[in-house]
Structures are given as C-alpha cells and as structure tokens.
Tab-separated table of N, CA, C and O in Angstrom:
chain	number	residue	atom	x	y	z
A	1	MET	N	62.359	-9.074	-3.431
A	1	MET	CA	61.294	-8.643	-4.300
A	1	MET	C	61.812	-7.775	-5.436
A	1	MET	O	61.067	-7.471	-6.334
A	2	ASP	N	63.061	-7.339	-5.387
A	2	ASP	CA	63.608	-6.510	-6.453
A	2	ASP	C	63.528	-7.222	-7.799
A	2	ASP	O	63.261	-6.601	-8.818
A	3	PHE	N	63.764	-8.542	-7.771
A	3	PHE	CA	63.706	-9.309	-9.014
A	3	PHE	C	62.305	-9.239	-9.624
A	3	PHE	O	62.149	-8.983	-10.810
A	4	LEU	N	61.285	-9.461	-8.815
A	4	LEU	CA	59.915	-9.420	-9.320
A	4	LEU	C	59.524	-8.019	-9.776
A	4	LEU	O	58.804	-7.857	-10.763
A	5	ASP	N	59.985	-7.011	-9.068
A	5	ASP	CA	59.682	-5.631	-9.452
A	5	ASP	C	60.324	-5.247	-10.784
A	5	ASP	O	59.845	-4.352	-11.470
A	6	SER	N	61.382	-5.943	-11.141
A	6	SER	CA	62.077	-5.619	-12.389
A	6	SER	C	61.361	-6.196	-13.621
A	6	SER	O	61.684	-5.824	-14.745
A	7	ILE	N	60.399	-7.066	-13.409
A	7	ILE	CA	59.657	-7.667	-14.521
A	7	ILE	C	58.438	-6.792	-14.810
A	7	ILE	O	57.661	-6.478	-13.910
A	8	SER	N	58.268	-6.430	-16.067
A	8	SER	CA	57.175	-5.526	-16.434
A	8	SER	C	55.813	-6.197	-16.266
A	8	SER	O	55.692	-7.422	-16.293
A	9	GLU	N	54.783	-5.362	-16.103
A	9	GLU	CA	53.414	-5.874	-15.990
A	9	GLU	C	53.008	-6.630	-17.248
A	9	GLU	O	52.294	-7.633	-17.173
A	10	GLY	N	53.463	-6.147	-18.392
A	10	GLY	CA	53.137	-6.811	-19.652
A	10	GLY	C	53.682	-8.224	-19.731
A	10	GLY	O	53.016	-9.129	-20.217
A	11	VAL	N	54.892	-8.408	-19.239
A	11	VAL	CA	55.492	-9.745	-19.227
A	11	VAL	C	54.704	-10.652	-18.281
A	11	VAL	O	54.381	-11.796	-18.622
A	12	PHE	N	54.375	-10.144	-17.099
A	12	PHE	CA	53.585	-10.935	-16.155
A	12	PHE	C	52.221	-11.287	-16.743
A	12	PHE	O	51.728	-12.401	-16.580
A	13	GLU	N	51.592	-10.334	-17.424
A	13	GLU	CA	50.285	-10.571	-18.035
A	13	GLU	C	50.384	-11.659	-19.103
A	13	GLU	O	49.555	-12.570	-19.167
A	14	GLY	N	51.420	-11.581	-19.923
A	14	GLY	CA	51.624	-12.598	-20.954
A	14	GLY	C	51.899	-13.973	-20.374
A	14	GLY	O	51.322	-14.969	-20.816
A	15	LEU	N	52.766	-14.019	-19.373
A	15	LEU	CA	53.057	-15.307	-18.717
A	15	LEU	C	51.829	-15.847	-17.994
A	15	LEU	O	51.554	-17.048	-18.039
A	16	GLY	N	51.094	-14.952	-17.340
A	16	GLY	CA	49.878	-15.376	-16.642
A	16	GLY	C	48.860	-15.968	-17.594
A	16	GLY	O	48.228	-16.982	-17.299
A	17	THR	N	48.716	-15.354	-18.747
A	17	THR	CA	47.789	-15.882	-19.753
A	17	THR	C	48.262	-17.236	-20.262
A	17	THR	O	47.466	-18.176	-20.372
A	18	ALA	N	49.550	-17.360	-20.556
A	18	ALA	CA	50.087	-18.629	-21.057
A	18	ALA	C	49.926	-19.742	-20.031
A	18	ALA	O	49.459	-20.839	-20.368
A	19	ILE	N	50.282	-19.478	-18.796
A	19	ILE	CA	50.159	-20.496	-17.742
A	19	ILE	C	48.689	-20.833	-17.504
A	19	ILE	O	48.323	-22.001	-17.323
A	20	GLY	N	47.836	-19.811	-17.532
A	20	GLY	CA	46.405	-20.045	-17.363
A	20	GLY	C	45.835	-20.924	-18.467
A	20	GLY	O	44.997	-21.800	-18.219
A	21	LEU	N	46.293	-20.715	-19.696
A	21	LEU	CA	45.821	-21.553	-20.802
A	21	LEU	C	46.325	-22.985	-20.688
A	21	LEU	O	45.620	-23.933	-21.048
A	22	ILE	N	47.537	-23.150	-20.162
A	22	ILE	CA	48.042	-24.508	-19.900
A	22	ILE	C	47.155	-25.194	-18.868
A	22	ILE	O	46.808	-26.370	-19.016
A	23	ALA	N	46.754	-24.465	-17.834
A	23	ALA	CA	45.847	-25.025	-16.819
A	23	ALA	C	44.515	-25.412	-17.449
A	23	ALA	O	43.945	-26.465	-17.128
A	24	CYS	N	44.010	-24.577	-18.360
A	24	CYS	CA	42.757	-24.895	-19.057
A	24	CYS	C	42.905	-26.184	-19.866
A	24	CYS	O	41.985	-27.012	-19.914
A	25	PHE	N	44.056	-26.349	-20.481
A	25	PHE	CA	44.310	-27.561	-21.267
A	25	PHE	C	44.238	-28.804	-20.387
A	25	PHE	O	43.730	-29.840	-20.813
A	26	THR	N	44.717	-28.699	-19.152
A	26	THR	CA	44.667	-29.871	-18.259
A	26	THR	C	43.224	-30.249	-17.932
A	26	THR	O	42.902	-31.430	-17.818
A	27	ILE	N	42.353	-29.250	-17.790
A	27	ILE	CA	40.935	-29.544	-17.547
A	27	ILE	C	40.334	-30.198	-18.787
A	27	ILE	O	39.577	-31.175	-18.687
A	28	LEU	N	40.686	-29.685	-19.962
A	28	LEU	CA	40.189	-30.254	-21.211
A	28	LEU	C	40.604	-31.713	-21.353
A	28	LEU	O	39.787	-32.567	-21.720
A	29	VAL	N	41.857	-32.006	-21.053
A	29	VAL	CA	42.349	-33.389	-21.133
A	29	VAL	C	41.548	-34.288	-20.189
A	29	VAL	O	41.142	-35.398	-20.565
A	30	GLN	N	41.281	-33.814	-18.973
A	30	GLN	CA	40.512	-34.610	-18.010
A	30	GLN	C	39.086	-34.825	-18.498
A	30	GLN	O	38.531	-35.910	-18.369
A	31	ALA	N	38.478	-33.785	-19.078
A	31	ALA	CA	37.107	-33.901	-19.584
A	31	ALA	C	37.036	-34.924	-20.720
A	31	ALA	O	36.127	-35.759	-20.758
A	32	VAL	N	38.006	-34.881	-21.627
A	32	VAL	CA	38.038	-35.846	-22.732
A	32	VAL	C	38.239	-37.255	-22.187
A	32	VAL	O	37.578	-38.202	-22.627
A	33	LYS	N	39.127	-37.421	-21.221
A	33	LYS	CA	39.367	-38.733	-20.609
A	33	LYS	C	38.094	-39.272	-19.980
A	33	LYS	O	37.739	-40.441	-20.157
A	34	GLU	N	37.379	-38.414	-19.246
A	34	GLU	CA	36.119	-38.837	-18.612
A	34	GLU	C	35.079	-39.200	-19.662
A	34	GLU	O	34.338	-40.156	-19.501
A	35	LEU	N	35.031	-38.438	-20.725
A	35	LEU	CA	34.059	-38.674	-21.783
A	35	LEU	C	34.319	-39.995	-22.491
A	35	LEU	O	33.385	-40.729	-22.822
A	36	GLN	N	35.579	-40.315	-22.707
A	36	GLN	CA	35.944	-41.538	-23.421
A	36	GLN	C	35.867	-42.779	-22.551
A	36	GLN	O	35.656	-43.874	-23.060
A	37	SER	N	36.017	-42.612	-21.249
A	37	SER	CA	36.025	-43.763	-20.348
A	37	SER	C	34.600	-44.243	-20.082
A	37	SER	O	33.694	-43.447	-19.849
A	38	LYS	N	34.425	-45.535	-20.107
A	38	LYS	CA	33.119	-46.133	-19.795
A	38	LYS	C	32.990	-46.428	-18.301
A	38	LYS	O	31.922	-46.760	-17.826
A	39	LYS	N	34.099	-46.295	-17.576
A	39	LYS	CA	34.101	-46.573	-16.146
A	39	LYS	C	33.452	-45.435	-15.367
A	39	LYS	O	33.397	-44.295	-15.831
A	40	GLN	N	32.989	-45.762	-14.173
A	40	GLN	CA	32.470	-44.754	-13.252
A	40	GLN	C	33.591	-43.773	-12.907
A	40	GLN	O	34.732	-44.168	-12.723
A	41	SER	N	33.274	-42.509	-12.835
A	41	SER	CA	34.295	-41.513	-12.516
A	41	SER	C	34.744	-41.652	-11.067
A	41	SER	O	33.948	-41.939	-10.178
A	42	SER	N	36.016	-41.422	-10.841
A	42	SER	CA	36.540	-41.433	-9.474
A	42	SER	C	36.641	-40.011	-8.919
A	42	SER	O	37.083	-39.813	-7.792
A	43	LEU	N	36.234	-39.022	-9.722
A	43	LEU	CA	36.306	-37.634	-9.279
A	43	LEU	C	35.148	-37.317	-8.337
A	43	LEU	O	33.997	-37.613	-8.634
A	44	SER	N	35.468	-36.709	-7.237
A	44	SER	CA	34.457	-36.296	-6.271
A	44	SER	C	33.699	-35.088	-6.811
A	44	SER	O	34.301	-34.127	-7.296
A	45	PHE	N	32.368	-35.143	-6.708
A	45	PHE	CA	31.565	-34.016	-7.170
A	45	PHE	C	31.852	-32.773	-6.331
A	45	PHE	O	31.857	-31.660	-6.833
A	46	PHE	N	32.126	-32.948	-5.042
A	46	PHE	CA	32.491	-31.837	-4.157
A	46	PHE	C	33.764	-31.165	-4.662
A	46	PHE	O	33.861	-29.937	-4.709
A	47	PHE	N	34.735	-31.967	-5.060
A	47	PHE	CA	35.996	-31.464	-5.615
A	47	PHE	C	35.738	-30.669	-6.893
A	47	PHE	O	36.256	-29.565	-7.067
A	48	LEU	N	34.924	-31.208	-7.776
A	48	LEU	CA	34.633	-30.554	-9.046
A	48	LEU	C	33.921	-29.217	-8.853
A	48	LEU	O	34.273	-28.220	-9.470
A	49	VAL	N	32.931	-29.202	-7.981
A	49	VAL	CA	32.175	-27.974	-7.730
A	49	VAL	C	33.051	-26.947	-7.009
A	49	VAL	O	32.940	-25.743	-7.259
A	50	GLY	N	33.934	-27.413	-6.141
A	50	GLY	CA	34.869	-26.513	-5.475
A	50	GLY	C	35.695	-25.737	-6.486
A	50	GLY	O	35.891	-24.530	-6.350
A	51	TRP	N	36.162	-26.416	-7.520
A	51	TRP	CA	36.948	-25.739	-8.556
A	51	TRP	C	36.092	-24.793	-9.377
A	51	TRP	O	36.572	-23.750	-9.825
A	52	VAL	N	34.812	-25.108	-9.576
A	52	VAL	CA	33.911	-24.175	-10.251
A	52	VAL	C	33.885	-22.854	-9.474
A	52	VAL	O	34.008	-21.769	-10.050
A	53	LEU	N	33.742	-22.947	-8.162
A	53	LEU	CA	33.684	-21.747	-7.326
A	53	LEU	C	35.010	-20.976	-7.357
A	53	LEU	O	35.021	-19.743	-7.389
A	54	ILE	N	36.110	-21.693	-7.347
A	54	ILE	CA	37.428	-21.055	-7.396
A	54	ILE	C	37.608	-20.307	-8.714
A	54	ILE	O	38.017	-19.137	-8.730
A	55	TYR	N	37.305	-20.957	-9.838
A	55	TYR	CA	37.454	-20.297	-11.135
A	55	TYR	C	36.497	-19.116	-11.271
A	55	TYR	O	36.856	-18.085	-11.844
A	56	LEU	N	35.298	-19.264	-10.734
A	56	LEU	CA	34.332	-18.164	-10.764
A	56	LEU	C	34.875	-16.957	-10.004
A	56	LEU	O	34.856	-15.822	-10.511
A	57	PHE	N	35.391	-17.186	-8.797
A	57	PHE	CA	35.927	-16.088	-8.000
A	57	PHE	C	37.065	-15.381	-8.723
A	57	PHE	O	37.073	-14.156	-8.853
A	58	TRP	N	38.042	-16.141	-9.207
A	58	TRP	CA	39.206	-15.520	-9.833
A	58	TRP	C	38.849	-14.864	-11.153
A	58	TRP	O	39.459	-13.856	-11.537
A	59	GLY	N	37.853	-15.398	-11.849
A	59	GLY	CA	37.380	-14.732	-13.058
A	59	GLY	C	36.754	-13.386	-12.731
A	59	GLY	O	37.043	-12.368	-13.388
A	60	LEU	N	35.918	-13.355	-11.692
A	60	LEU	CA	35.311	-12.093	-11.258
A	60	LEU	C	36.367	-11.125	-10.726
A	60	LEU	O	36.284	-9.911	-10.960
A	61	TYR	N	37.340	-11.650	-10.033
A	61	TYR	CA	38.452	-10.828	-9.536
A	61	TYR	C	39.168	-10.170	-10.717
A	61	TYR	O	39.492	-8.978	-10.687
A	62	GLY	N	39.412	-10.952	-11.755
A	62	GLY	CA	40.071	-10.422	-12.948
A	62	GLY	C	39.243	-9.348	-13.632
A	62	GLY	O	39.781	-8.344	-14.106
A	63	ILE	N	37.922	-9.548	-13.680
A	63	ILE	CA	37.043	-8.526	-14.256
A	63	ILE	C	37.106	-7.265	-13.408
A	63	ILE	O	37.261	-6.150	-13.921
A	64	ARG	N	36.995	-7.434	-12.085
A	64	ARG	CA	36.986	-6.301	-11.163
A	64	ARG	C	38.253	-5.459	-11.273
A	64	ARG	O	38.213	-4.237	-11.271
A	65	PHE	N	39.403	-6.114	-11.391
A	65	PHE	CA	40.674	-5.394	-11.428
A	65	PHE	C	41.260	-5.288	-12.840
A	65	PHE	O	42.428	-4.945	-13.001
A	66	ARG	N	40.436	-5.605	-13.830
A	66	ARG	CA	40.824	-5.494	-15.237
A	66	ARG	C	42.132	-6.225	-15.543
A	66	ARG	O	43.011	-5.700	-16.236
A	67	ALA	N	42.249	-7.416	-15.012
A	67	ALA	CA	43.427	-8.259	-15.244
A	67	ALA	C	43.056	-9.326	-16.277
A	67	ALA	O	42.439	-10.339	-15.946
A	68	THR	N	43.402	-9.061	-17.508
A	68	THR	CA	43.007	-9.938	-18.614
A	68	THR	C	43.419	-11.386	-18.385
A	68	THR	O	42.640	-12.299	-18.636
A	69	ALA	N	44.641	-11.588	-17.924
A	69	ALA	CA	45.120	-12.953	-17.702
A	69	ALA	C	44.206	-13.700	-16.736
A	69	ALA	O	43.984	-14.903	-16.902
A	70	LEU	N	43.667	-13.014	-15.759
A	70	LEU	CA	42.799	-13.666	-14.778
A	70	LEU	C	41.393	-13.911	-15.309
A	70	LEU	O	40.867	-15.014	-15.208
A	71	TRP	N	40.748	-12.883	-15.859
A	71	TRP	CA	39.360	-13.093	-16.278
A	71	TRP	C	39.271	-13.999	-17.497
A	71	TRP	O	38.365	-14.816	-17.601
A	72	LEU	N	40.217	-13.886	-18.410
A	72	LEU	CA	40.166	-14.700	-19.613
A	72	LEU	C	40.398	-16.179	-19.308
A	72	LEU	O	39.575	-17.031	-19.647
A	73	THR	N	41.498	-16.476	-18.652
A	73	THR	CA	41.826	-17.886	-18.415
A	73	THR	C	40.891	-18.533	-17.400
A	73	THR	O	40.525	-19.698	-17.545
A	74	ASN	N	40.466	-17.785	-16.388
A	74	ASN	CA	39.538	-18.358	-15.424
A	74	ASN	C	38.135	-18.491	-16.008
A	74	ASN	O	37.390	-19.387	-15.635
A	75	GLY	N	37.781	-17.621	-16.945
A	75	GLY	CA	36.508	-17.782	-17.647
A	75	GLY	C	36.497	-19.051	-18.485
A	75	GLY	O	35.513	-19.801	-18.495
A	76	ILE	N	37.596	-19.295	-19.189
A	76	ILE	CA	37.716	-20.527	-19.971
A	76	ILE	C	37.721	-21.737	-19.041
A	76	ILE	O	37.030	-22.735	-19.287
A	77	ALA	N	38.508	-21.653	-17.965
A	77	ALA	CA	38.590	-22.767	-17.010
A	77	ALA	C	37.231	-23.036	-16.383
A	77	ALA	O	36.848	-24.199	-16.201
A	78	LEU	N	36.486	-21.999	-16.055
A	78	LEU	CA	35.147	-22.156	-15.475
A	78	LEU	C	34.238	-22.913	-16.442
A	78	LEU	O	33.546	-23.861	-16.047
A	79	THR	N	34.266	-22.519	-17.702
A	79	THR	CA	33.446	-23.199	-18.709
A	79	THR	C	33.830	-24.666	-18.834
A	79	THR	O	32.965	-25.555	-18.832
A	80	LEU	N	35.127	-24.936	-18.927
A	80	LEU	CA	35.593	-26.321	-19.040
A	80	LEU	C	35.259	-27.129	-17.791
A	80	LEU	O	34.888	-28.309	-17.879
A	81	GLN	N	35.371	-26.511	-16.617
A	81	GLN	CA	35.080	-27.216	-15.364
A	81	GLN	C	33.598	-27.557	-15.275
A	81	GLN	O	33.234	-28.630	-14.801
A	82	ILE	N	32.746	-26.652	-15.731
A	82	ILE	CA	31.305	-26.940	-15.746
A	82	ILE	C	31.014	-28.099	-16.694
A	82	ILE	O	30.222	-28.996	-16.363
A	83	VAL	N	31.670	-28.112	-17.852
A	83	VAL	CA	31.510	-29.235	-18.782
A	83	VAL	C	31.962	-30.528	-18.116
A	83	VAL	O	31.279	-31.559	-18.205
A	84	LEU	N	33.101	-30.494	-17.433
A	84	LEU	CA	33.593	-31.679	-16.727
A	84	LEU	C	32.588	-32.128	-15.666
A	84	LEU	O	32.306	-33.323	-15.532
A	85	CYS	N	32.019	-31.197	-14.925
A	85	CYS	CA	30.998	-31.532	-13.923
A	85	CYS	C	29.814	-32.231	-14.578
A	85	CYS	O	29.290	-33.229	-14.043
A	86	LEU	N	29.363	-31.712	-15.705
A	86	LEU	CA	28.218	-32.311	-16.398
A	86	LEU	C	28.536	-33.719	-16.893
A	86	LEU	O	27.698	-34.622	-16.802
A	87	ILE	N	29.752	-33.914	-17.394
A	87	ILE	CA	30.159	-35.248	-17.850
A	87	ILE	C	30.145	-36.228	-16.687
A	87	ILE	O	29.583	-37.330	-16.792
A	88	VAL	N	30.744	-35.846	-15.568
A	88	VAL	CA	30.804	-36.727	-14.399
A	88	VAL	C	29.405	-36.980	-13.850
A	88	VAL	O	29.052	-38.106	-13.507
A	89	TYR	N	28.593	-35.930	-13.781
A	89	TYR	CA	27.216	-36.076	-13.289
A	89	TYR	C	26.427	-37.056	-14.174
A	89	TYR	O	25.723	-37.919	-13.653
A	90	ARG	N	26.550	-36.889	-15.468
A	90	ARG	CA	25.836	-37.778	-16.397
A	90	ARG	C	26.256	-39.233	-16.253
A	90	ARG	O	25.445	-40.140	-16.384
A	91	LYS	N	27.538	-39.457	-15.969
A	91	LYS	CA	28.033	-40.823	-15.804
A	91	LYS	C	27.468	-41.460	-14.537
A	91	LYS	O	27.431	-42.674	-14.435
A	92	ARG	N	27.049	-40.651	-13.588
A	92	ARG	CA	26.536	-41.191	-12.325
A	92	ARG	C	25.051	-41.501	-12.392
A	92	ARG	O	24.494	-42.073	-11.457
A	93	LEU	N	24.377	-41.082	-13.451
A	93	LEU	CA	22.934	-41.351	-13.569
A	93	LEU	C	22.658	-42.790	-13.896
A	93	LEU	O	23.349	-43.498	-14.477
C-alpha cells in the first residue's frame, strides 16, 4: 500500500474524474447505438435499472463524502443511464 499512499489525493481525484468520464462515454455510445438501431434491444431492463441504482448510490456517496470525482461522474452516468433506459423502453412499446 506504500505505492498508493505516495499518490496525492489530487492525482487520484483527477484520475477518478477522467476514468469516470470515459465510463460515461461508453454509456453515451450505447445510447446512440440503441437510438440508431431499428432492431429490438437485447439489453435487459433489469440490467439497465440495476445500473441506475448503482450510479445513484455512488453519486450520493460522492455528495456525502464531498468526492467530486464520484458525484460528478456518477451524476452524469446516472443521467445517461436513465436516457438509455428510456430509449430501450420506448423500443419495446
């Protein structure tokens, strides 16, 4: 753990934000793919809603502990995941 302790909180916060934004981009790519595809979605609604709950928890955790990397990126991910859920839901109607 000495290696991890030697890395400053600021560096971890910056890396956490960058990695979190990359994760958000992957949700965006999936949402665009679903939107453009005329085929029925193969994504499970249970899976999609599960991720909504996960992003919600970690976003609240970030707010509670004032961890910008967590609340910011999970807030964005939560919004994108809800959009993805709506796209998939609409395709099933």
